[in-house]
Coordinates of C-alpha atoms and ligand atoms in Angstrom, one line a residue:
X1 CA 14.7 10.4 28.1
X2 CA 18.3 9.8 30.3
X3 CA 21.7 10.0 29.0
X4 CA 22.4 6.2 28.3
X5 CA 26.1 4.8 26.2
X6 CA 24.1 5.4 23.4
X7 CA 24.6 9.5 23.3
X8 CA 28.1 9.0 24.4
X9 CA 29.2 6.5 21.1
X10 CA 30.3 8.9 18.7
X11 CA 28.0 9.0 15.5
X12 CA 29.4 6.3 13.1
X13 CA 29.2 7.7 9.2
X14 CA 29.0 4.5 7.4
X15 CA 30.7 6.7 3.9
X16 CA 31.3 3.2 2.0
X17 CA 29.4 1.4 -0.6
X18 CA 28.3 -1.8 -0.2
X19 CA 29.7 -3.8 -2.2
X20 CA 26.2 -4.3 -4.8
X21 CA 25.4 -0.7 -4.7
X22 CA 27.5 1.1 -7.3
X23 CA 27.9 4.5 -8.7
X24 CA 26.8 3.7 -11.4
X25 CA 23.3 1.5 -9.8
X26 CA 22.4 4.7 -7.9
X27 CA 23.5 7.6 -11.1
X28 CA 20.4 5.4 -12.7
X29 CA 18.7 6.0 -9.7
X30 CA 18.2 2.2 -8.9
X31 CA 19.4 2.4 -5.4
X32 CA 19.6 4.6 -3.0
X33 CA 19.1 4.6 0.8
X34 CA 16.2 4.1 2.2
X35 CA 13.6 7.1 3.9
X36 CA 12.9 7.1 7.7
X37 CA 9.6 5.8 7.6
X38 CA 11.4 2.8 5.4
X39 CA 14.0 2.3 8.0
X40 CA 11.4 1.4 10.4
X41 CA 9.2 -0.7 9.3
X42 CA 12.4 -2.6 8.5
X43 CA 13.8 -2.8 11.9
X44 CA 10.0 -4.4 13.0
X45 CA 11.3 -7.0 10.5
X46 CA 15.3 -7.2 11.7
X47 CA 14.2 -6.9 15.5
X48 CA 11.6 -9.3 14.8
X49 CA 8.4 -7.5 16.5
X50 CA 5.9 -7.6 12.9
X51 CA 5.2 -10.9 10.9
X52 CA 3.7 -9.4 7.7
X53 CA 0.4 -8.2 6.3
X54 CA -1.4 -10.4 3.8
X55 CA -4.4 -8.6 1.2
X56 CA -6.6 -11.4 0.2
X57 CA -7.9 -10.4 -3.4
X58 CA -9.7 -12.1 -5.2
X59 CA -10.3 -12.1 -9.6
X60 CA -13.5 -12.3 -12.0
X61 CA -11.2 -14.7 -14.3
X62 CA -8.4 -17.6 -13.6
X63 CA -5.1 -16.2 -14.3
X64 CA -2.4 -17.9 -15.5
X65 CA 1.5 -17.8 -14.4
X66 CA 2.4 -16.7 -17.9
X67 CA -0.4 -14.1 -17.2
X68 CA 1.1 -12.6 -13.5
X69 CA 4.2 -13.3 -15.1
X70 CA 4.0 -10.3 -17.9
X71 CA 1.4 -8.0 -16.3
X72 CA 4.6 -8.1 -13.0
X73 CA 7.3 -7.5 -15.4
X74 CA 5.1 -4.7 -17.0
X75 CA 4.2 -3.3 -13.3
X76 CA 7.7 -3.4 -12.3
X77 CA 9.1 -1.6 -14.5
X78 CA 6.6 1.1 -13.3
X79 CA 6.8 0.8 -10.2
X80 CA 11.0 0.2 -9.4
X81 CA 10.1 -0.3 -5.4
X82 CA 8.4 -2.9 -5.8
X83 CA 11.5 -4.7 -6.8
X84 CA 13.6 -3.7 -4.1
X85 CA 15.9 -5.9 -2.0
X86 CA 17.5 -4.5 1.6
X87 CA 21.3 -4.5 1.5
X88 CA 22.4 -5.7 4.6
X89 CA 25.4 -4.0 6.6
X90 CA 28.2 -5.5 5.7
X91 CA 29.0 -8.2 8.6
X92 CA 29.3 -11.8 8.2
X93 CA 26.8 -12.7 10.6
X94 CA 24.7 -9.8 9.2
X95 CA 21.0 -11.1 11.0
X96 CA 22.3 -11.7 14.3
X97 CA 24.8 -8.4 13.9
X98 CA 21.6 -6.3 14.2
X99 CA 20.8 -7.5 17.0
X100 CA 24.4 -7.2 19.0
X101 CA 25.5 -5.1 21.9
X102 CA 27.1 -3.7 19.6
X103 CA 25.3 -2.6 16.6
X104 CA 21.6 -1.5 19.1
X105 CA 24.3 0.5 21.4
X106 CA 25.8 2.7 18.5
X107 CA 23.2 5.6 16.4
X108 CA 23.0 4.9 12.7
X109 CA 21.4 8.4 11.3
X110 CA 22.7 6.9 7.5
X111 CA 19.9 4.1 6.7
X112 CA 20.9 0.3 5.0
X113 CA 20.3 0.9 0.9
X114 CA 17.4 -0.3 -1.4
X115 CA 18.0 -2.3 -4.7
X116 CA 16.2 -3.3 -7.7
X117 CA 17.6 -6.7 -7.7
X118 CA 19.8 -8.8 -10.1
X119 CA 17.1 -10.6 -11.1
X120 CA 13.4 -11.9 -10.9
X121 CA 11.9 -15.0 -11.2
X122 CA 8.1 -16.1 -10.6
X123 CA 9.2 -18.7 -8.7
X124 CA 10.6 -16.2 -6.2
X125 CA 7.1 -14.4 -6.3
X126 CA 4.7 -17.6 -5.6
X127 CA 5.2 -19.0 -1.9
X128 CA 4.1 -22.9 -4.1
X129 CA 7.3 -23.0 -5.5
X130 CA 8.8 -22.6 -2.1
X131 CA 7.6 -25.4 -0.7
X132 CA 11.2 -25.9 1.6
X133 CA 10.8 -22.8 3.6
X134 CA 7.3 -22.1 3.7
X135 CA 7.2 -26.1 4.5
X136 CA 6.2 -25.5 8.3
X137 CA 2.8 -23.3 7.1
X138 CA 2.1 -23.6 3.9
X139 CA -0.3 -27.5 4.1
X140 CA -1.9 -25.9 6.4
X141 CA -2.6 -23.1 4.6
X142 CA -2.8 -25.2 1.7
X143 CA -5.8 -28.3 3.2
X144 CA -7.3 -25.6 4.5
X145 CA -7.9 -23.2 2.3
X146 CA -9.0 -27.0 0.4
X147 CA -11.4 -27.8 2.8
X148 CA -13.6 -24.4 2.8
X149 CA -12.8 -22.9 -0.7
X150 CA -12.6 -20.0 0.4
X151 CA -11.4 -17.1 2.6
X152 CA -12.2 -18.3 6.7
X153 CA -10.6 -16.3 9.6
X154 CA -8.7 -19.2 10.1
X155 CA -7.1 -19.3 6.4
X156 CA -6.7 -15.8 7.8
X157 CA -5.0 -17.0 10.9
X158 CA -2.3 -18.8 9.7
X159 CA -1.6 -16.4 6.8
X160 CA -1.1 -13.7 9.7
X161 CA 1.6 -16.1 10.2
X162 CA 3.5 -16.0 7.7
X163 CA 7.0 -14.1 8.0
X164 CA 8.8 -13.2 4.3
X165 CA 12.3 -12.5 5.2
X166 CA 14.6 -9.1 5.0
X167 CA 17.9 -9.1 3.3
X168 CA 17.3 -11.8 0.7
X169 CA 19.5 -10.8 -1.7
X170 CA 17.4 -12.8 -4.4
X171 CA 13.8 -11.9 -3.7
X172 CA 12.2 -9.3 -3.1
X173 CA 9.7 -8.2 0.4
X174 CA 6.5 -9.7 -0.1
X175 CA 5.2 -12.5 -1.9
X176 CA 1.9 -13.6 -3.2
X177 CA 0.8 -17.2 -2.5
X178 CA -2.0 -18.5 -5.5
X179 CA -4.7 -19.6 -3.0
X180 CA -7.1 -20.8 -6.9
X181 CA -6.8 -19.7 -10.1
X182 CA -8.7 -17.1 -9.5
X183 CA -7.2 -16.4 -5.5
X184 CA -4.4 -15.2 -3.8
X185 CA -2.8 -13.8 -1.5
X186 CA -0.2 -10.5 -1.1
X187 CA 1.5 -10.9 2.0
X188 CA 4.4 -7.9 2.8
X189 CA 7.0 -7.8 5.4
X190 CA 5.7 -3.9 5.4
X191 CA 9.1 -3.0 4.3
X192 CA 8.4 0.0 1.4
X193 CA 4.8 -1.7 0.7
X194 CA 1.4 -1.0 2.7
X195 CA -2.2 -2.3 1.9
X196 CA -3.2 -0.1 -0.1
X197 CA -0.1 -1.1 -2.8
X198 CA -1.4 -5.2 -2.0
X199 CA -4.9 -4.3 -3.8
X200 CA -3.1 -1.1 -5.8
X201 CA -1.0 -4.4 -7.1
X202 CA -4.0 -6.9 -7.7
X203 CA -6.2 -4.0 -9.7
X204 CA -2.8 -3.3 -11.7
X205 CA -2.2 -6.8 -12.9
X206 CA -6.2 -6.9 -13.6
X207 CA -5.6 -2.9 -15.4
X208 CA -2.2 -4.4 -17.7
X209 CA -5.2 -8.0 -18.0
X210 CA -7.3 -6.2 -19.1
X211 CA -6.2 -4.1 -21.6
X212 CA -3.1 -5.8 -23.1
X213 CA -1.9 -6.6 -26.3
X214 CA 0.1 -9.3 -28.0
X215 CA 3.4 -7.4 -28.3
X216 CA 4.5 -6.8 -24.9
X217 CA 6.2 -2.4 -24.3
X218 CA 8.6 -4.7 -23.1
X219 CA 10.9 -7.6 -25.3
X220 CA 12.8 -9.5 -23.7
X221 CA 16.0 -11.2 -25.2
X222 CA 14.9 -14.4 -26.7
X223 CA 17.4 -16.4 -24.0
X224 CA 15.6 -15.0 -21.3
X225 CA 12.1 -16.4 -21.9
X226 CA 12.5 -18.9 -20.6
X227 CA 8.7 -18.6 -18.6
X228 CA 9.5 -18.0 -15.1
X229 CA 12.1 -14.3 -14.7
X230 CA 10.7 -11.5 -14.3
X231 CA 13.1 -9.6 -15.3
X232 CA 16.7 -9.7 -15.7
X233 CA 18.7 -6.8 -14.4
X234 CA 21.6 -6.2 -17.3
X235 CA 19.4 -6.7 -20.0
X236 CA 16.1 -4.7 -18.5
X237 CA 18.4 -2.6 -16.6
X238 CA 16.6 0.7 -18.6
X239 CA 12.9 -0.6 -18.5
X240 CA 13.4 0.6 -15.2
X241 CA 11.9 3.8 -13.9
X242 CA 14.4 5.5 -11.5
X243 CA 13.4 4.6 -7.5
X244 CA 11.2 7.0 -5.7
X245 CA 12.9 9.6 -3.1
X246 CA 11.3 8.2 -0.1
X247 CA 7.9 9.8 1.2
X248 CA 9.3 11.2 4.3
X249 CA 12.1 13.8 1.8
X250 CA 7.8 15.3 0.5
X251 CA 6.2 15.5 3.5
X252 CA 7.1 16.6 6.1
X253 CA 6.6 14.8 9.5
X254 CA 8.4 16.0 12.2
X255 CA 7.0 17.4 14.0
X256 CA 7.4 21.5 15.1
X257 CA 8.3 22.0 18.9
X258 CA 5.1 23.7 20.4
X259 CA 3.5 20.4 18.9
X260 CA 5.5 18.6 22.0
X261 CA 3.9 19.1 25.0
X262 CA 0.5 18.2 23.5
X263 CA 2.3 14.8 22.7
X264 CA 3.5 14.5 26.4
X265 CA 0.3 15.5 27.3
X266 CA -1.7 12.3 25.0
X267 CA 0.9 10.2 26.0
X268 CA 1.3 11.0 29.5
X269 CA -3.2 9.7 29.7
X270 CA -1.9 6.7 27.3
X271 CA 0.7 5.4 29.8
X272 CA -1.5 6.4 33.3
X273 CA -5.1 6.4 32.7
X274 CA -6.2 4.0 30.4
X275 CA -7.3 0.3 30.0
X276 CA -4.3 -2.3 29.2
X277 CA -5.6 -5.6 29.0
X278 CA -3.3 -7.0 32.1
X279 CA -4.8 -10.2 31.5
X280 CA -3.3 -10.7 27.6
X281 CA -0.1 -11.8 28.3
X282 CA 3.4 -8.9 27.9
X283 CA 4.8 -8.0 23.6
X284 CA 7.2 -10.9 22.3
X285 CA 9.6 -10.9 19.8
X286 CA 7.8 -12.7 16.8
X287 CA 10.8 -15.3 16.0
X288 CA 9.1 -17.7 18.2
X289 CA 7.6 -21.3 17.6
X290 CA 4.7 -21.4 14.2
X291 CA 2.1 -23.2 17.7
X292 CA 3.2 -20.3 19.0
X293 CA 3.0 -17.6 17.0
X294 CA -0.5 -19.0 15.6
X295 CA -2.3 -19.2 19.6
X296 CA -0.9 -15.4 20.2
X297 CA -3.8 -14.1 18.1
X298 CA -7.5 -15.7 17.1
X299 CA -9.3 -13.6 14.7
X300 CA -12.8 -13.3 13.0
X301 CA -14.5 -12.6 9.3
X302 CA -16.8 -10.3 9.0
X303 CA -18.5 -9.6 6.4
X304 CA -21.3 -7.9 4.5
X305 CA -23.4 -8.4 1.0
X306 CA -22.8 -5.3 -1.4
X307 CA -26.6 -4.3 -1.5
X308 CA -25.8 -3.5 2.7
X309 CA -22.1 -2.1 1.9
X310 CA -24.3 0.5 0.3
X311 CA -26.4 1.2 2.3
X312 CA -24.4 1.7 5.1
X313 CA -22.7 4.3 2.5
X314 CA -25.8 6.0 2.1
X315 CA -27.0 6.0 5.8
X316 CA -24.1 7.1 6.9
X317 CA -23.4 10.0 4.0
X318 CA -26.7 11.4 5.2
X319 CA -26.1 11.6 8.2
X320 CA -22.4 13.9 6.9
X321 CA -19.6 11.2 8.0
X322 CA -17.5 8.2 6.6
X323 CA -17.2 5.3 6.8
X324 CA -14.0 4.9 9.6
X325 CA -16.0 6.9 12.4
X326 CA -18.5 5.4 11.8
X327 CA -17.7 2.1 12.3
X328 CA -14.9 3.7 15.1
X329 CA -18.1 4.3 17.6
X330 CA -19.7 0.6 16.8
X331 CA -16.8 -0.7 18.1
X332 CA -16.1 1.1 21.3
X333 CA -20.6 1.1 21.7
X334 CA -19.8 -2.6 20.7
X335 CA -16.3 -3.2 22.8
X336 CA -18.8 -0.6 26.0
X337 CA -21.6 -3.6 26.2
X338 CA -19.8 -6.8 25.7
X339 CA -19.2 -6.2 30.0
X340 CA -16.1 -8.1 29.0
X341 CA -13.4 -5.7 28.3
X342 CA -14.0 -2.7 30.4
X343 CA -12.5 -2.3 34.8
X344 CA -15.9 -0.5 34.8
X345 CA -14.5 0.1 38.5
X346 CA -11.0 0.8 38.2
X347 CA -10.4 4.3 39.1
X348 CA -7.4 4.5 36.9
X349 CA -9.1 3.4 33.0
X350 CA -10.8 6.7 31.8
X351 CA -9.7 6.2 28.7
X352 CA -8.4 3.2 25.5
X353 CA -6.0 4.6 23.2
X354 CA -7.1 3.9 19.3
X355 CA -4.2 4.7 16.2
X356 CA -5.7 5.3 12.6
X357 CA -3.6 4.4 10.4
X358 CA -4.0 6.5 7.1
X359 CA -2.3 7.1 3.9
X360 CA -0.3 9.9 3.6
X361 CA 0.0 9.7 -0.4
X362 CA -3.0 12.2 0.7
X363 CA -0.4 15.2 2.2
X364 CA 1.3 15.3 -2.1
X365 CA 1.8 18.6 -2.7
X366 CA 0.6 17.8 -6.6
X367 CA 2.5 20.7 -9.5
X368 CA 0.5 19.3 -12.7
X369 CA -1.5 16.0 -12.3
X370 CA -2.2 14.0 -10.2
X371 CA 1.6 11.8 -11.0
X372 CA 3.1 12.4 -7.4
X373 CA -0.1 10.1 -6.9
X374 CA 0.7 8.3 -9.3
X375 CA 4.5 7.8 -8.8
X376 CA 3.5 7.1 -4.7
X377 CA 1.8 3.7 -5.4
X378 CA 4.1 1.3 -4.0
X379 CA 5.0 1.8 -0.6
X380 CA 5.1 1.8 3.0
X381 CA 3.7 5.7 3.1
X382 CA 1.5 5.4 6.4
X383 CA 0.5 7.9 8.5
X384 CA -2.2 8.0 11.1
X385 CA -3.1 9.2 14.7
X386 CA -3.1 7.8 17.9
X387 CA -5.8 9.5 20.4
X388 CA -7.5 8.2 23.0
X389 CA -11.2 8.2 23.7
X390 CA -13.0 8.6 27.0
X391 CA -14.5 4.8 28.2
X392 CA -17.9 6.4 29.2
X393 CA -19.1 7.8 25.9
X394 CA -19.6 4.4 25.0
X395 CA -22.8 3.6 26.9
X396 CA -25.1 4.1 23.6
X397 CA -28.2 2.0 23.5
X398 CA -28.8 0.6 20.4
X399 CA -32.6 2.7 19.5
X400 CA -30.0 6.7 21.1
X401 CA -29.8 7.3 16.8
X402 CA -28.8 10.7 17.8
X403 CA -26.8 10.7 20.0
X404 CA -24.6 7.7 18.0
X405 CA -24.6 9.4 15.3
X406 CA -23.4 12.8 18.0
X407 CA -19.7 9.9 18.5
X408 CA -19.2 9.6 14.8
X409 CA -19.3 12.6 14.0
X410 CA -17.1 13.7 17.1
X411 CA -14.6 11.6 15.8
X412 CA -15.8 12.6 12.0
X413 CA -14.1 16.2 13.3
X414 CA -11.7 14.9 15.7
X415 CA -9.7 13.1 12.0
X416 CA -10.3 15.9 9.7
X417 CA -8.5 18.2 12.1
X418 CA -5.7 16.0 12.7
X419 CA -5.2 16.0 8.9
X420 CA -4.3 19.8 9.1
X421 CA -2.7 19.9 13.1
X422 CA -0.1 17.1 11.9
X423 CA -1.3 14.8 15.0
X424 CA -0.9 12.5 11.6
X425 CA 2.4 12.2 11.6
X426 CA 3.7 13.1 14.3
X427 CA 4.0 9.4 15.9
X428 CA 5.9 8.3 13.5
X429 CA 7.7 11.8 12.5
X430 CA 8.4 12.1 16.5
X431 CA 11.5 9.3 15.9
X432 CA 12.5 11.3 12.9
X433 CA 14.0 14.5 14.3
X434 CA 17.3 15.0 14.3
X435 CA 18.6 15.2 17.5
X436 CA 17.1 11.6 18.0
X437 CA 17.9 10.2 14.6
X438 CA 21.7 11.8 15.8
X439 CA 21.7 10.7 18.9
X440 CA 19.5 7.5 19.4
X441 CA 19.6 3.9 17.9
X442 CA 16.6 3.5 16.2
X443 CA 16.1 -0.1 16.4
X444 CA 16.5 0.1 20.5
X445 CA 14.6 3.0 20.4
X446 CA 11.8 1.2 19.6
X447 CA 12.4 -3.3 20.2
X448 CA 12.8 -1.1 24.8
X449 CA 8.6 1.0 23.4
X450 CA 7.8 -2.5 22.1
X451 CA 9.0 -5.6 23.7
X452 CA 7.4 -7.4 26.7
X453 CA 4.5 -4.2 27.3
X454 CA 1.5 -5.1 28.6
X455 CA -1.6 -4.6 25.8
X456 CA -3.9 -1.7 25.5
X457 CA -6.3 0.4 23.1
X458 CA -7.6 -0.7 19.9
X459 CA -5.7 -0.5 16.1
X460 CA -8.3 0.0 13.6
X461 CA -6.6 -0.1 10.1
X462 CA -9.9 0.5 7.3
X463 CA -7.8 -0.1 3.8
X464 CA -10.7 2.5 1.8
X465 CA -13.4 1.5 -0.1
X466 CA -11.8 0.3 -4.1
X467 CA -14.5 0.7 -6.5
X468 CA -14.3 -1.9 -9.5
X469 CA -15.1 -1.6 -13.4
X470 CA -17.3 -5.1 -13.6
X471 CA -17.6 -4.1 -17.3
X472 CA -13.5 -4.4 -17.5
X473 CA -13.0 -8.7 -18.9
X474 CA -10.8 -8.7 -16.2
X475 CA -11.9 -7.0 -12.6
X476 CA -10.8 -8.1 -9.0
X477 CA -14.0 -9.6 -6.8
X478 CA -12.8 -9.2 -4.1
X479 CA -10.2 -7.9 -1.0
X480 CA -9.4 -8.6 1.8
X481 CA -7.3 -7.1 4.6
X482 CA -5.2 -8.6 7.2
X483 CA -3.1 -8.9 10.0
X484 CA -1.7 -9.3 13.4
X485 CA -0.5 -7.4 15.8
X486 CA 3.0 -8.7 16.9
X487 CA 4.5 -6.4 19.3
X488 CA 3.1 -3.2 18.2
X489 CA 1.4 -2.5 22.1
X490 CA -2.7 -3.6 20.3
X491 CA -4.7 -5.8 21.8
X492 CA -7.4 -6.1 19.6
X493 CA -7.4 -5.5 15.2
X494 CA -9.5 -4.1 13.2
X495 CA -8.8 -4.5 9.7
X496 CA -10.9 -3.5 7.0
X497 CA -12.0 -3.4 3.0
X498 CA -14.5 -3.4 0.5
X499 CA -15.5 -3.3 -3.1
X500 CA -18.4 -2.3 -5.0
X501 CA -18.4 -6.7 -6.1
X502 CA -18.0 -8.5 -3.0
X503 CA -19.3 -5.7 -0.5
X504 CA -16.9 -4.8 2.9
X505 CA -14.8 -7.7 4.8
X506 CA -13.9 -6.8 8.5
X507 CA -10.9 -8.5 10.4
X508 CA -11.3 -9.2 13.4
X509 CA -8.2 -9.8 16.1
X510 CA -7.6 -10.2 19.3
X511 CA -4.3 -10.6 21.6
X512 CA -4.1 -14.1 23.5
X513 CA -5.7 -13.4 26.8
X514 CA -6.9 -10.8 27.0
X515 CA -11.1 -13.1 27.6
X516 CA -11.3 -15.8 29.6
X517 CA -13.1 -17.8 26.8
X518 CA -12.9 -17.6 23.6
X519 CA -16.8 -17.5 23.1
X520 CA -16.2 -13.5 24.9
X521 CA -14.6 -12.5 22.0
X522 CA -17.4 -13.9 19.4
X523 CA -19.9 -11.5 21.5
X524 CA -18.1 -8.7 21.1
X525 CA -17.6 -10.0 17.2
X526 CA -22.2 -10.5 17.2
X527 CA -22.4 -7.2 18.8
X528 CA -19.9 -4.9 16.8
X529 CA -22.1 -6.9 14.6
X530 CA -25.6 -6.0 15.4
X531 CA -24.4 -1.8 16.2
X532 CA -23.0 -2.5 12.4
X533 CA -27.0 -3.6 11.3
X534 CA -28.6 -1.1 13.4
X535 CA -26.7 2.8 13.5
X536 CA -26.3 1.6 9.5
X537 CA -29.6 1.2 8.7
X538 CA -29.9 -2.2 7.4
Ligands
ACO601 C1 -0.6 -2.9 6.4 C2 -0.9 -0.7 7.1 O1 -0.4 -0.6 5.6 S1 -1.1 -0.4 7.7 C3 -1.9 0.9 7.0 C4 -3.4 0.5 6.2 N1 -4.5 2.0 6.5 C5 -4.6 2.7 5.4 O2 -3.5 2.9 4.5 C6 -5.0 3.4 5.4 C7 -6.1 4.2 4.0 N2 -6.8 4.6 4.6 C8 -7.4 6.3 5.2 O3 -6.0 7.0 4.5 C9 -8.6 6.3 5.3 O4 -9.1 7.9 4.6 C10 -8.7 7.4 6.7 C11 -8.6 5.8 7.4 C12 -7.7 8.1 7.5 C13 -10.1 7.6 6.3 O5 -11.2 7.3 6.4 P1 -12.9 7.5 6.0 O6 -13.0 9.4 6.7 O7 -13.4 6.4 7.0 O8 -13.1 8.0 4.4 P2 -12.0 8.0 3.0 O9 -12.0 10.6 2.9 O10 -10.9 8.3 3.3 O11 -12.7 8.3 2.4 C14 -13.3 8.3 1.6 C15 -14.9 8.1 1.3 O12 -14.5 6.5 1.6 C16 -15.7 5.8 2.1 N3 -15.0 5.0 2.9 C17 -13.8 4.4 3.8 N4 -13.8 3.4 3.5 C18 -15.1 2.0 3.5 C19 -14.9 1.7 3.1 N5 -13.6 0.9 4.0 N6 -15.8 1.2 2.9 C20 -16.7 1.5 2.3 N7 -16.5 2.9 1.8 C21 -15.8 3.7 2.5 C22 -16.0 7.2 3.0 O13 -17.3 6.9 3.9 C23 -16.1 7.8 1.9 O14 -17.3 8.2 1.5 P3 -17.8 9.8 0.8 O15 -16.8 9.5 -0.3 O16 -19.7 9.5 -0.2 O17 -18.0 9.9 1.7

């Protein structure tokens, strides 16, 4: 990196507390500064680089507003990270401030504070009750749902444009959208939340409703029992657990110096020897007018029943593999065979990059029980690797089962190694290194890296398999995970989740301009589906 003005401006240490954060709140563990990873997701919002991710969740039974309110009350006391908001820097127009040259040219090694909200009402959570704020987008989503009564590609496409503002003094960084008495969409701007958190919220609501007795564990003061209030901090603060320490305090994301040459090589391959989406539009900020934002990605939802999922799971298990590398191989072969993605004549196009996010909770070291994993079940607790794969290795026909599973095994080995050798954390860990945090403005670094760039490969995000106990009075019957890449430089996005009730759901998206015709994207998705059917033993 070259020397820039960023390096010579003295580090600004914000020693004084913002007015919204008292020492009392900090002592109670109800306010603290964000960690490096939490700050990364906050900067994606303040620099307008990412819209949201969603988890569509369906319950077997209707869930009323009052059931929802009571469940959230219990869950939020236990997991106060769900009740947080971020406190902006003390600037009159703080949104402009975060995008000003002055801010962007100053390193801020101390990140902004989060604190538990002073009060939370169900109407702060339910988008349906925020008609005014969402007037441009909500009617379209609800009308779309009314006509189909189920989750569809075009509904996901609309939902991918929802925004959840950060730095809201009254509302947290997530919302619920009620589609019907049983069907909801969890929408998060990714601040202190990830796909697993969204799934956990649905599962915890079902768990609470299945087990709830008539008396609450957290009695309310009578006058607050207004059918809307979830909590009031002043009267309820004793019920809240402490906010956990940022996961980056528990897990070392920062790479060892000896890992850096390999990382530099991989950047070289990604930059000079890889697939680039020259036809697509360059990446842009996400604060675009809605019609333009809506057009940026095309979506397709692929569905497999639970019986089909079981067959696939059995087949890949007998081959000694897990699900993600299997799907990954099916996808790349489809990209190759559809004939419309790779420019096979270019001497520079050898590889394509793939980023696979993972839950970094796997790296938490439990002392005596599972309490740490339980504590961190909500949060932006992710890692992931970002590799390049040889395009020529994808040339496999559906008749070549052995060759196919050799490729899956190769990916599988890569996964296993990445959990041990630090590859899983290095991409995010680089921006947490002291030399960078102390000397650079991270917002600027990421913004410059993400914006106005040609898109490249694939963001392959598998939230996982979430088995449900169908004997429980309330349980989750369906999950769909969806997001658009925003300014993250990927042309293709796959977001995956499954249950043992309604099976496997894969939301695939492609950036505008990648294909000349809509039919080409449909063809790619059909190839992908046909590969899953064929190699999955269906
Ligand atoms: C907006 C955002 O939040 S982005 C981040 C979202 N993504 C995540 O959080 C990623 C969470 N997932 C993980 O961390 C995963 O471990 C990965 C993606 C790194 C690797 O996945 P895998 O190697 O497929 O599986 P993993 O070892 O976790 O799987 C456990 C089991 O579930 C199976 N499985 C995993 N995903 C699925 C699925 N979608 N459907 C069915 N079964 C699945 C595996 O095959 C494996 O089965 P087995 O125990 O019978 O062998």
